[in-house]
Coordinates of C-alpha atoms in Angstrom, one line a residue:
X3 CA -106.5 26.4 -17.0
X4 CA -106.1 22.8 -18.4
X5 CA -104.4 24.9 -21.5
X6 CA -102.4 26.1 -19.5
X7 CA -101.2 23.4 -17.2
X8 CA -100.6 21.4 -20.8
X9 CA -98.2 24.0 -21.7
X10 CA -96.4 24.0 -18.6
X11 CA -96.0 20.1 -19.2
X12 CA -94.7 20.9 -22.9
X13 CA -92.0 22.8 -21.1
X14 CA -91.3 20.5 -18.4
X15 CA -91.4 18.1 -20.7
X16 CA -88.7 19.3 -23.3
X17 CA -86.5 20.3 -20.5
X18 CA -86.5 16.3 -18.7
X19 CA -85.7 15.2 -22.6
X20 CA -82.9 17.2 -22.3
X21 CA -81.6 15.5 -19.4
X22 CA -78.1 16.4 -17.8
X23 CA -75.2 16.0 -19.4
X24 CA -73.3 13.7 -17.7
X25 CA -75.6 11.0 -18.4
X26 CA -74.2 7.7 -19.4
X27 CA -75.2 4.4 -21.1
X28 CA -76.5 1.8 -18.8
X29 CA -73.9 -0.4 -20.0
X30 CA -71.2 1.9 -19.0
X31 CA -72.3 2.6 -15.7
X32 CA -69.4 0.2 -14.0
X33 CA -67.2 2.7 -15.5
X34 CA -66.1 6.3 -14.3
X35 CA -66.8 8.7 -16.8
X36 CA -63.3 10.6 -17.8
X37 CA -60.8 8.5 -16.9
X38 CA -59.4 6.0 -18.4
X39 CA -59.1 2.7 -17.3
X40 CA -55.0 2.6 -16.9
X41 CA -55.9 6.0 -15.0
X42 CA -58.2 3.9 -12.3
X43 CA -56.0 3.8 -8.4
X44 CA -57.6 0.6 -7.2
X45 CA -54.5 -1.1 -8.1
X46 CA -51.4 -0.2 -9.0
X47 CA -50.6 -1.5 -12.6
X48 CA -46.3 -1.1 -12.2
X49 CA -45.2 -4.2 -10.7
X50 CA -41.1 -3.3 -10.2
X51 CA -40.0 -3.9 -6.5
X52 CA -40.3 -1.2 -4.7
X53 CA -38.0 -1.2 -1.7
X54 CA -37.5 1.3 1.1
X55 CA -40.8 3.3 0.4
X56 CA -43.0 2.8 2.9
X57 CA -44.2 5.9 3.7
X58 CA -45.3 6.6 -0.3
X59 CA -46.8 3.1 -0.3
X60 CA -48.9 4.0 2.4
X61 CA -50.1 7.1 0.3
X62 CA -51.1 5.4 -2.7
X63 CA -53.1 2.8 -0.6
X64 CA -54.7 5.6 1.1
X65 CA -55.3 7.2 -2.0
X66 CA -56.5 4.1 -3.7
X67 CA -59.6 4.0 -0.8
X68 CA -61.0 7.3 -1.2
X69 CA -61.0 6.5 -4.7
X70 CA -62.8 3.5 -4.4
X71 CA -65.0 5.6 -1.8
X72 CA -65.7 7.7 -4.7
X73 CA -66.1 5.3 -7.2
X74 CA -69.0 3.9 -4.5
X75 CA -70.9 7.8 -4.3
X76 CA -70.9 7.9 -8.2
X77 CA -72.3 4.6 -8.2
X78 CA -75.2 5.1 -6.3
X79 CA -75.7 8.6 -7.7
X80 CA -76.0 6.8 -11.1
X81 CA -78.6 5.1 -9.4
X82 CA -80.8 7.6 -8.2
X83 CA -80.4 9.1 -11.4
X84 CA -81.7 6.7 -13.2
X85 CA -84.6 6.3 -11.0
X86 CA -85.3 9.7 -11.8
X87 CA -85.2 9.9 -15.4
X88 CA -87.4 6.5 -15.4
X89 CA -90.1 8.5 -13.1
X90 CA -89.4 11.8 -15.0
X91 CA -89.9 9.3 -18.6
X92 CA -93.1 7.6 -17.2
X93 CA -94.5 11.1 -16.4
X94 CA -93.7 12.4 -20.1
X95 CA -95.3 9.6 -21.9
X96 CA -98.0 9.6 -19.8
X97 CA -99.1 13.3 -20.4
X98 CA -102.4 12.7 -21.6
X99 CA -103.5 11.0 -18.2
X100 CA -102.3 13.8 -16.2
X101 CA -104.2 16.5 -18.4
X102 CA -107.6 14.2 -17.7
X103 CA -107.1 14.4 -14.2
X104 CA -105.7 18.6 -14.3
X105 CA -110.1 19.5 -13.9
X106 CA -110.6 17.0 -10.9
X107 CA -106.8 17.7 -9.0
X108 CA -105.7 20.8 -9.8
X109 CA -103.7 20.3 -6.5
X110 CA -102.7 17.1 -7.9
X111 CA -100.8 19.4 -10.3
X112 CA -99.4 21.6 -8.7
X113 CA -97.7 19.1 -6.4
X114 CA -96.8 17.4 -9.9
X115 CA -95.1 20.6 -10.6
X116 CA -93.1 21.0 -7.6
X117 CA -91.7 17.6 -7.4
X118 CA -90.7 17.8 -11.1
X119 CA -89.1 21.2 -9.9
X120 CA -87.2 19.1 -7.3
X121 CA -86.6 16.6 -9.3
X122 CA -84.8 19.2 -11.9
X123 CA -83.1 20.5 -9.0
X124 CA -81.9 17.0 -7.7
X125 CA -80.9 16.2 -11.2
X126 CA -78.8 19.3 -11.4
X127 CA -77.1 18.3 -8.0
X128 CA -76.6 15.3 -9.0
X129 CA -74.8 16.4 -12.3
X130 CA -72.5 18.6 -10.7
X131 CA -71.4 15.7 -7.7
X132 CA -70.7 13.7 -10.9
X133 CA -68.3 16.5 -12.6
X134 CA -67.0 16.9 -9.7
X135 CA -66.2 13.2 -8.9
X136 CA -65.0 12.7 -12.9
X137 CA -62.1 16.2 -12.0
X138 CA -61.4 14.4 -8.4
X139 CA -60.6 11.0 -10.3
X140 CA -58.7 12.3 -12.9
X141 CA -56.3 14.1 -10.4
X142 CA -56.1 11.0 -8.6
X143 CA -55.0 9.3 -12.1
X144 CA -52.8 12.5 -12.4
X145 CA -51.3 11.7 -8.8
X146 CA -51.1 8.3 -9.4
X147 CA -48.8 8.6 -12.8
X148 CA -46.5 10.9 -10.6
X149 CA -45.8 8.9 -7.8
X150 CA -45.3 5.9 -10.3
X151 CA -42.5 8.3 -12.1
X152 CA -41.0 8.4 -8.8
X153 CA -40.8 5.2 -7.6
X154 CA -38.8 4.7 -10.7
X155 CA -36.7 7.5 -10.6
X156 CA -35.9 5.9 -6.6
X157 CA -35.7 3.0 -8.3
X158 CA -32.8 4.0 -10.9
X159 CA -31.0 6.1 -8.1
X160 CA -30.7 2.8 -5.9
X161 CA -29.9 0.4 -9.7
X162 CA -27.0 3.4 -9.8
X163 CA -25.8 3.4 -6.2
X164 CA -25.6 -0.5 -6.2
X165 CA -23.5 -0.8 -9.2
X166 CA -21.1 2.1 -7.8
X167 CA -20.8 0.3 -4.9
X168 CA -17.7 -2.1 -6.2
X169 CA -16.0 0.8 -7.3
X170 CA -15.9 2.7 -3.8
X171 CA -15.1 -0.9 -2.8
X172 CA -11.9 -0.7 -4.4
X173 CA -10.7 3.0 -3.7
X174 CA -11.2 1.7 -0.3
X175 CA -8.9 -0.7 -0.5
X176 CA -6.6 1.1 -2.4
X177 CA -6.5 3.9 0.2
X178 CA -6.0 1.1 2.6
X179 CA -2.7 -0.3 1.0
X180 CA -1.4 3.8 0.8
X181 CA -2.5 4.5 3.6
X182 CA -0.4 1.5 5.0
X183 CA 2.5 2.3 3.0
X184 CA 2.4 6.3 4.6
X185 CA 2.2 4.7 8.0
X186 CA 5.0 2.3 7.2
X187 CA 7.6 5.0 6.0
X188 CA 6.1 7.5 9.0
X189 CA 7.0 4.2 11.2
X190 CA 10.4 3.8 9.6
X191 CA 10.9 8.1 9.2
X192 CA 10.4 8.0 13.4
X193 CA 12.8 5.1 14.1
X194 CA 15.8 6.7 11.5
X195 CA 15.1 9.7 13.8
X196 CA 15.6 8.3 17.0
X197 CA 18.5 6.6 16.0
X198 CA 20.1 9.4 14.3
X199 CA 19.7 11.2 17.8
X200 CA 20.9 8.2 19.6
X201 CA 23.8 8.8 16.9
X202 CA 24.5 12.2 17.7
X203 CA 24.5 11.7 21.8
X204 CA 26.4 8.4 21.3
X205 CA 29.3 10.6 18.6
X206 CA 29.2 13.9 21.5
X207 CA 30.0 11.0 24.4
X208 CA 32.7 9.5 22.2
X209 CA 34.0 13.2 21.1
X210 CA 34.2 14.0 25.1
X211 CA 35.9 10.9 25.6
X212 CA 38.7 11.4 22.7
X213 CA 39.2 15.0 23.5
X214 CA 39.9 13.8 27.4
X215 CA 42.5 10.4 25.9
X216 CA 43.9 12.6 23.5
X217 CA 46.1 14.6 26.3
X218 CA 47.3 10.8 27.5
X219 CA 47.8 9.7 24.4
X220 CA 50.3 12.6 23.4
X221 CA 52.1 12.0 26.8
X222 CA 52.5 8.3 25.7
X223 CA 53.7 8.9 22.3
X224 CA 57.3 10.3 23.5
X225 CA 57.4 7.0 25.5
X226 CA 56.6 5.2 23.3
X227 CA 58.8 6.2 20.4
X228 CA 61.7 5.4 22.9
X229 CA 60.8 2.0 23.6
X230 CA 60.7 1.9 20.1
X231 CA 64.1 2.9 19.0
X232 CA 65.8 0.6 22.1
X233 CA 63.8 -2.5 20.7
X234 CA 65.3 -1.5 17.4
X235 CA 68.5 -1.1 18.6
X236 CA 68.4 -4.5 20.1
X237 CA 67.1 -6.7 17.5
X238 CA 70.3 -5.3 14.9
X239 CA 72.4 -6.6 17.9
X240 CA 70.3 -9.8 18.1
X241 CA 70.0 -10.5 14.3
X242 CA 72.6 -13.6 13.1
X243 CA 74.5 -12.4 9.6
X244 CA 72.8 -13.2 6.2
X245 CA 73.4 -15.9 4.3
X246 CA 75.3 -15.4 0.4
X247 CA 72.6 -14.6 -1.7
X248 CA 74.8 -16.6 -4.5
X249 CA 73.1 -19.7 -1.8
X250 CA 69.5 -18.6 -2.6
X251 CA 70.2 -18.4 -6.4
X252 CA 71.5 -21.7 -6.2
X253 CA 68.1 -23.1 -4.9
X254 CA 66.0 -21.6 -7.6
X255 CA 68.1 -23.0 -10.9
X256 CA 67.6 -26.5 -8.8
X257 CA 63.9 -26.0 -8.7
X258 CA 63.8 -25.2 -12.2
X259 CA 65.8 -27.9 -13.3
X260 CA 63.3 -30.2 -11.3
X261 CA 60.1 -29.0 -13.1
X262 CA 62.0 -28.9 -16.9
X263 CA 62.7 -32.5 -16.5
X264 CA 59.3 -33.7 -15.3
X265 CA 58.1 -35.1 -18.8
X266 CA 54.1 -34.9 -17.4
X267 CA 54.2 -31.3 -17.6
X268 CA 54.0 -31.1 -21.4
X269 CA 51.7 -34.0 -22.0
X270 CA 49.2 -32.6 -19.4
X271 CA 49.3 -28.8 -21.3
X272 CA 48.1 -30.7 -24.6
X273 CA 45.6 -32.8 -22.9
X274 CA 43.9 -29.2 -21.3
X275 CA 44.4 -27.5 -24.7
X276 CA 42.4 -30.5 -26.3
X277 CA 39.5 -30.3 -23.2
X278 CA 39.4 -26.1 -23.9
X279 CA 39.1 -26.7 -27.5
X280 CA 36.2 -28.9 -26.9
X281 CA 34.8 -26.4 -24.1
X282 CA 35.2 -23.4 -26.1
X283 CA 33.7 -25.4 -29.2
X284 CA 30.5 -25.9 -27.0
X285 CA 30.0 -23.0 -25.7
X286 CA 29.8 -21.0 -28.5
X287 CA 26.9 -23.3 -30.3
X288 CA 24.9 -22.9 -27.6
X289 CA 22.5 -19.6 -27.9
X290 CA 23.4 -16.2 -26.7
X291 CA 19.7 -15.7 -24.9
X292 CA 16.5 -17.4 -25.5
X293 CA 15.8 -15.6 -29.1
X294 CA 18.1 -18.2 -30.4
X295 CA 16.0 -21.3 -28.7
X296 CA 13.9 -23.6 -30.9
X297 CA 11.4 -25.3 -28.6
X298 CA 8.7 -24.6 -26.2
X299 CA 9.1 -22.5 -22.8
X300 CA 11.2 -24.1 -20.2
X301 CA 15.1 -23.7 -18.8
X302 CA 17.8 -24.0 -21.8
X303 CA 22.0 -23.1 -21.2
X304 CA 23.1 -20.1 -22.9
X305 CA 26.2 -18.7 -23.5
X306 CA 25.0 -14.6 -22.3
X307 CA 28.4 -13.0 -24.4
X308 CA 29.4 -15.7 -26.5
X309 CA 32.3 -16.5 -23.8
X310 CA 32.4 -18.0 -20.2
X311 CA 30.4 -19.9 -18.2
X312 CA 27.0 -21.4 -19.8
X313 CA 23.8 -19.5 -17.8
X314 CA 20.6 -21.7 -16.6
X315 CA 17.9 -19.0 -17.6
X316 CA 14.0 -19.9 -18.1
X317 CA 12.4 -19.4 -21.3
X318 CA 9.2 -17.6 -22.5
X319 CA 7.9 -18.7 -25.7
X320 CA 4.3 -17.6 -25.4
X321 CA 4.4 -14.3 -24.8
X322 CA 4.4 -12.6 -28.4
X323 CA 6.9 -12.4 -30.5
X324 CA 8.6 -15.6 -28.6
X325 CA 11.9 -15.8 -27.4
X326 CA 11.8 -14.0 -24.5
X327 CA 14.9 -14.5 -21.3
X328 CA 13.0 -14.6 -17.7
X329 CA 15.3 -12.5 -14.9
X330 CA 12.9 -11.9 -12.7
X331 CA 9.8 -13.2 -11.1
X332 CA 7.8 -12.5 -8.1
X333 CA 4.2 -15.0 -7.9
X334 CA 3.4 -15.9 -4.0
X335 CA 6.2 -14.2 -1.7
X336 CA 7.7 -17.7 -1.4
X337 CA 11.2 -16.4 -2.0
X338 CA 13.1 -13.9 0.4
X339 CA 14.3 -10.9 -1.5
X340 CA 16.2 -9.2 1.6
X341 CA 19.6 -10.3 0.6
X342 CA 23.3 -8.4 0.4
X343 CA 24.5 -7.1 -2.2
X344 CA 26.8 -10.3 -3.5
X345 CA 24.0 -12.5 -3.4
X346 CA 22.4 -10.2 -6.2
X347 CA 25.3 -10.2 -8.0
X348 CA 25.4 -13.8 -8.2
X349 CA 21.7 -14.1 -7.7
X350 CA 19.3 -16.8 -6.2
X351 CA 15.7 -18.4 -6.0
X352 CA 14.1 -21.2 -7.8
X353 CA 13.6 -21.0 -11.6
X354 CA 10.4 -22.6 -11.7
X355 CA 9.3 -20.2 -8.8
X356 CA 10.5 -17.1 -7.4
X357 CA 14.1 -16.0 -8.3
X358 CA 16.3 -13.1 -9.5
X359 CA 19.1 -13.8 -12.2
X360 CA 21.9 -12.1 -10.6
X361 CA 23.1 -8.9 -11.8
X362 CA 26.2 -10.4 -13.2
X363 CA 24.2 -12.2 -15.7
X364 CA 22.4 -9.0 -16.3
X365 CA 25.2 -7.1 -17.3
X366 CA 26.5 -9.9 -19.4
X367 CA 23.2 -10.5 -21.3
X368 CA 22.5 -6.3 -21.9
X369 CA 26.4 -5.6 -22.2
X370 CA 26.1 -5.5 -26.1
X371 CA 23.0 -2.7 -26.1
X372 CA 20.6 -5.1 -28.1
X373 CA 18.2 -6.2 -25.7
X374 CA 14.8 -4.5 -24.8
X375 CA 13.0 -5.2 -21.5
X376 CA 9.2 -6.4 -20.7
X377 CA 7.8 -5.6 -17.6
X378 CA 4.7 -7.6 -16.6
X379 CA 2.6 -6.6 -13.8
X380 CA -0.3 -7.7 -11.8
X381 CA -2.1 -6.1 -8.9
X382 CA -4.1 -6.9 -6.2
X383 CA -7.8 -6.2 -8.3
X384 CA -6.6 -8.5 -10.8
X385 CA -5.7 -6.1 -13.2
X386 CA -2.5 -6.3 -15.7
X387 CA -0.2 -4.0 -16.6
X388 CA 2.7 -3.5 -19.0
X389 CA 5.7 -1.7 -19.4
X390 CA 8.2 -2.2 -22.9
X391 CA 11.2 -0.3 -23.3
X392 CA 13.4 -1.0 -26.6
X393 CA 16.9 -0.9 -25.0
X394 CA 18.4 -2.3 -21.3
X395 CA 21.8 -1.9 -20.4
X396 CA 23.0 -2.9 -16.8
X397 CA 26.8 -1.7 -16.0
X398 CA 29.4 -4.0 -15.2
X399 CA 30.2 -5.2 -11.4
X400 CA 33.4 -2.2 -11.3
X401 CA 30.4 0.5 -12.0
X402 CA 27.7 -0.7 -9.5
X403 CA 25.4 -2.6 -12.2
X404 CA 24.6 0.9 -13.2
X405 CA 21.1 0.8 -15.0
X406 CA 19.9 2.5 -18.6
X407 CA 17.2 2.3 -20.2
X408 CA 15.3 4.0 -23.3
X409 CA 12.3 3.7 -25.4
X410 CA 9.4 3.4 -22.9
X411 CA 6.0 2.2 -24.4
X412 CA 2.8 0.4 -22.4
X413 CA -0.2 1.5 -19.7
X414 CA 2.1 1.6 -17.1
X415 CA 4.2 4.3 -16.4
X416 CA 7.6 4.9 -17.2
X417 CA 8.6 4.2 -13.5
X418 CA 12.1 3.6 -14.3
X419 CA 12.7 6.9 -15.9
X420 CA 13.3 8.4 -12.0
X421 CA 15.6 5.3 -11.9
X422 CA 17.8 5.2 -15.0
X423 CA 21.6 6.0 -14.1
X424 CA 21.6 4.6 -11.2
X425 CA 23.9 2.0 -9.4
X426 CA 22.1 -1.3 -7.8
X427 CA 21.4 -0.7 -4.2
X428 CA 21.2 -3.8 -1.7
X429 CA 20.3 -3.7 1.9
X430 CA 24.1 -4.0 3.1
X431 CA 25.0 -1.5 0.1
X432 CA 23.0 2.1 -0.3
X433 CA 23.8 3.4 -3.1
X434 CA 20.9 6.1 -3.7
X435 CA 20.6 9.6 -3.7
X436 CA 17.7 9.5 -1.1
X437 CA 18.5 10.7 2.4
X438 CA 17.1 7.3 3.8
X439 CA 18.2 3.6 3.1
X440 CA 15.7 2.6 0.5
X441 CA 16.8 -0.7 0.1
X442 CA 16.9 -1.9 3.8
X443 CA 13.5 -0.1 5.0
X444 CA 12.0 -1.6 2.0
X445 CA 14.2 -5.0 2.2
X446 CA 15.0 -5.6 -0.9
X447 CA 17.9 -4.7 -3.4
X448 CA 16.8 -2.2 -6.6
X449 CA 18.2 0.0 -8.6
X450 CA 16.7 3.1 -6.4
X451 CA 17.3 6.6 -6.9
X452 CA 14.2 8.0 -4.7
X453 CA 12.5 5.2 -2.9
X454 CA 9.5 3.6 -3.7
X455 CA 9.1 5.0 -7.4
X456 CA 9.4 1.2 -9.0
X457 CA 10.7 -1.5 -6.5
X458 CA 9.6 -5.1 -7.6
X459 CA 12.3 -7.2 -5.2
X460 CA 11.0 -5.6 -1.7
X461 CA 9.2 -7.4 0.5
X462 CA 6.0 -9.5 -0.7
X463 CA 2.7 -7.4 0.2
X464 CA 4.3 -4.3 1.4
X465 CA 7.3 -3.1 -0.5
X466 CA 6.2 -4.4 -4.6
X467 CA 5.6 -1.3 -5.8
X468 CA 5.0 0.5 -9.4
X469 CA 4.3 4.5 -9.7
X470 CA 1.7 5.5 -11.8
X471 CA 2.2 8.8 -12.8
X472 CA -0.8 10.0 -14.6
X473 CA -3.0 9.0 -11.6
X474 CA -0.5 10.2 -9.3
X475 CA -0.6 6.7 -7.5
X476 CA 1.1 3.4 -6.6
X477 CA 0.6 0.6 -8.2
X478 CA -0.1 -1.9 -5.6
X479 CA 1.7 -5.0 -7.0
X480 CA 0.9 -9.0 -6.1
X481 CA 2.5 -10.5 -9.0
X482 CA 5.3 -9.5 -11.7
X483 CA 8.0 -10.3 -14.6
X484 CA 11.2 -8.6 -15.9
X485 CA 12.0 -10.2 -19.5
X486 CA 14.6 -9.1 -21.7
X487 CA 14.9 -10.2 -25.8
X488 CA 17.1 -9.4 -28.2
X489 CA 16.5 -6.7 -31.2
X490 CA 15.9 -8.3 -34.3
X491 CA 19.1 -7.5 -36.5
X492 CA 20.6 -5.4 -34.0
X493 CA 24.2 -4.5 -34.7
X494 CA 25.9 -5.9 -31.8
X495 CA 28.8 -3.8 -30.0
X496 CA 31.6 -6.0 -28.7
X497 CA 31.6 -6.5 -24.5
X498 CA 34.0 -4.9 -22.1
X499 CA 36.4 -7.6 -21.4
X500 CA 35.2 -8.6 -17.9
X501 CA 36.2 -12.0 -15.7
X502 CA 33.6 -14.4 -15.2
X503 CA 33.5 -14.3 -11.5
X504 CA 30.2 -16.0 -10.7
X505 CA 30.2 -19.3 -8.8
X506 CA 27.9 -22.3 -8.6
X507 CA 25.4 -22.3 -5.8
X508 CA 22.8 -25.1 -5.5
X509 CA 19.8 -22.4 -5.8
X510 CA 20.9 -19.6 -7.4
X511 CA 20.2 -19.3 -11.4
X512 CA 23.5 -18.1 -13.0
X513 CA 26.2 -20.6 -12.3
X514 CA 30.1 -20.2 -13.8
X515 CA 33.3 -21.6 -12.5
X516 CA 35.6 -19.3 -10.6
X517 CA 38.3 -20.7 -12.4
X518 CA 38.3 -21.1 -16.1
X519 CA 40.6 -23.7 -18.3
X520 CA 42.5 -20.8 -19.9
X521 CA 43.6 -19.7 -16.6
X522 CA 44.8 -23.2 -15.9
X523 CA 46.4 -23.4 -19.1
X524 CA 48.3 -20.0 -18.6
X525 CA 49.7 -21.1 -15.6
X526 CA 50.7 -24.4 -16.8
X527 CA 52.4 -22.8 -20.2
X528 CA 54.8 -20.7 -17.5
X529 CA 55.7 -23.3 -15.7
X530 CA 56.5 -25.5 -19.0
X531 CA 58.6 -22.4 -20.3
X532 CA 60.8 -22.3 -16.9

């Protein structure tokens, strides 16, 4: 029997050595076996700001407790293991003890047996609670590394939606403006309406009422014509008898004789030839445009066509390539633009501010073909735009101030192109092809064909306008510049012999006497020839 009880212990013996094999080091028993320590949800190791989550922040904190509850079961499970394997180790070395005492207890032994059974058993149970535990922290490390990739990927989707959020900003506000601008012409579309029906009740009244005069008048007309022929008859009775005309012959050789003797006459034609040589002399050293201007930007006198009255224009010498004639600008809607058609021609504003040259001066400074045209704009984001085309011609007064141009070039579109050919349009002057008056709904004068394809003199923040065709859009403009500068050895053609007809205004820009010396010279020269 004691044999046999000692080979039982050999067995039980080499079976506790074996142990289970989940088994740690004692100095890793603060530690959960497979995981590693990044994997551990007792704290969360991503520190980005997490906004708007609560409901996933709630689930990782609830998460984070059972694994902590865990963490706790394994710990004292370690424990009782170890108590265990120290009990199941004292009982191993101390074989030799127990095999004295087999003769005297055999029931001793057998209880022995038994609780190393349970003890097996327990150590078993215990192995598998701790595989199990290691799986259920991994899949909370698993978890954990997901939600983590979410947070970000929320994180991201908000970093996206705030920086988009400008950009809807400004479609917004652009969709305001054209959205105003609809509601404006749907505004002016309903009043043009009404009045045209006004119009046509006010005509069918006024047709009703000639139809029903026209039966008097006829009855009048046979009356009339008598009265008519007796008044005629009496005033050949009444009229006295004509003078000889040898009398009023008689009265113009005197008056001739008077101005051939007056001695001043000739002396005054050679002081005025004198005072036009010295005019004329001037005015052709001055420049024809601001290409021939040596200095910095500011206001200089040029001569536009080398004749006629000097022109006050401003100067642009930092824009590149220099030398550039200012017509146009609109800055701060200081300036009204709603003006008639003559006070374009002669043109107005303040040259240091808002203005427009005059059309006049236009046609005089493009008459010649060798001038190309800038077109600087600005709209309401800030952003700046640019239009170049390499030749301007604007018609003389007899042809409307007809526009031309060719060449385009620049990010904004060739507006223009729907406006080329045509005649300059002023609120009390339409001269487009549109069934509406372009210039007086938009109050201001333009060379308009179609409203509202490119109109830079309407009214400040509603009517400045640029089409941009390749977003199918308007351009919603706060600030702009029309420049013109002459081709660099451009053959020049000779100008249409026009009259300088401008006159001198105390705000306008182009300024010219409406009487030249040569005309005062012609006149005297006649009368010295008499």
């Amino acid at each position: 029997q004691v044999l046999g009880l000692q080979s039982e212990w050999q067995v039980a013996k080499r079976s506790l050595r074996k142990g289970p094999e989940v088994l740690v080091p004692e100095e890793e028993e603060n530690a959960l076996p497979g995981a590693h320590p990044s994997q551990l949800p007792l704290q969360l190791q991503h520190d980005a700001p997490l906004r708007h989550h609560h409901l996933v922040k709630a689930q990782i904190t609830q998460l984070g407790a059972e694994s902590r509850s865990l963490r706790d079961s394994y710990l004292q499970l370690r424990k009782q293991v170890r108590r265990l394997e120290k009990q199941v180790h004292s009982a191993v070395l101390r074989p030799a003890r127990l095999e004295r005492v087999a003769d005297d207890s055999g029931a001793d032994n057998a209880e022995v047996l038994q609780r190393l059974a349970a003890v097996e058993n327990a150590t078993r149970s215990l192995s598998q609670s701790v595989w199990n535990a290691t799986h259920q922290v991994a899949g909370l490390g698993a978890l954990r590394g997901s939600t983590l990739q979410l947070l970000e990927s929320l994180e991201a989707l908000e970093t996206k939606v705030d920086a988009s959020v400008p950009a809807v900003q400004r479609e917004i506000s652009r969709l305001e403006f054209s959205l105003a601008q609809v509601r404006a012409v749907a505004h002016e579309n309903k009043e043009d309406l009404e009045n045209q029906r006004a119009s046509l009740k006010a005509v069918a009244s006024s047709v009703s009422t000639l139809q029903e005069r026209t039966a008097a008048d006829h009855a009048l007309l046979g009356a009339l014509e008598q009265q008519v022929a007796n008044a005629t008859e009496q005033q050949e009775e009444a009229r006295p008898p004509r003078p000889p005309r040898h009398h009023a012959q008689q009265d113009v050789h005197v008056q001739v004789e008077q101005v051939a003797d007056d001695a001043s006459v000739p002396r005054l034609v050679d002081e005025l030839s004198q005072v036009q040589a010295e005019y004329e002399d001037i005015v052709h050293k001055l420049p024809r445009d601001c290409s021939g201007v040596r200095g910095d930007s500011g206001e200089y006198l040029v001569a536009a066509d080398g004749a006629g009255a000097p022109l006050m224009v401003p100067c642009d010498m930092r824009t590149p390539r220099g030398g550039w004639t200012v017509i146009q600008r609109r800055a701060d809607g200081s300036q009204d633009f709603n003006r008639k058609w003559e006070d374009y021609s002669k043109g107005f504003g303040k040259l240091a501010g808002e203005f427009w040259i005059g059309n006049e001066a236009l046609h005089r400074l493009t008459a010649d073909g060798c001038m190309e045209l800038r077109v600087e704009l600005g709209d309401i984001y800030g952003q700046r735009w640019l239009a170049e085309y390499d030749q301007v011609v604007v018609g003389a007064r007899a042809d409307g101030y007809r526009l031309s141009v060719t060449g385009y070039r620049g990010n904004a579109s060739d507006a223009l192109d729907y406006q080329t050919g045509m005649e300059f349009s002023a609120p009390d002057r339409d001269r487009d092809t549109s069934h509406t008056h372009c210039a007086q709904n938009y109050e201001g004068g333009w060379w308009f064909s179609h409203c509202q394809h490119a109109n830079l003199n309407g009214r400040y923040n509603l009517g400045l306008t640029w089409f941009q065709a390749d977003r199918n859009e308007w351009i919603a403009v706060a600030t702009s510049e029309l420049k013109l500068r002459r081709q660099p050895g451009c053959v020049t053609r000779p100008p249409p012999p026009t009259a300088s007809t401008t006159s001198t205004t105390t705000d306008a820009p182009s300024t010219a006497a409406s009487t030249t010396s040569s005309e005062v010279l012609a006149d005297l020269s006649s009368a010295a020839t008499v």
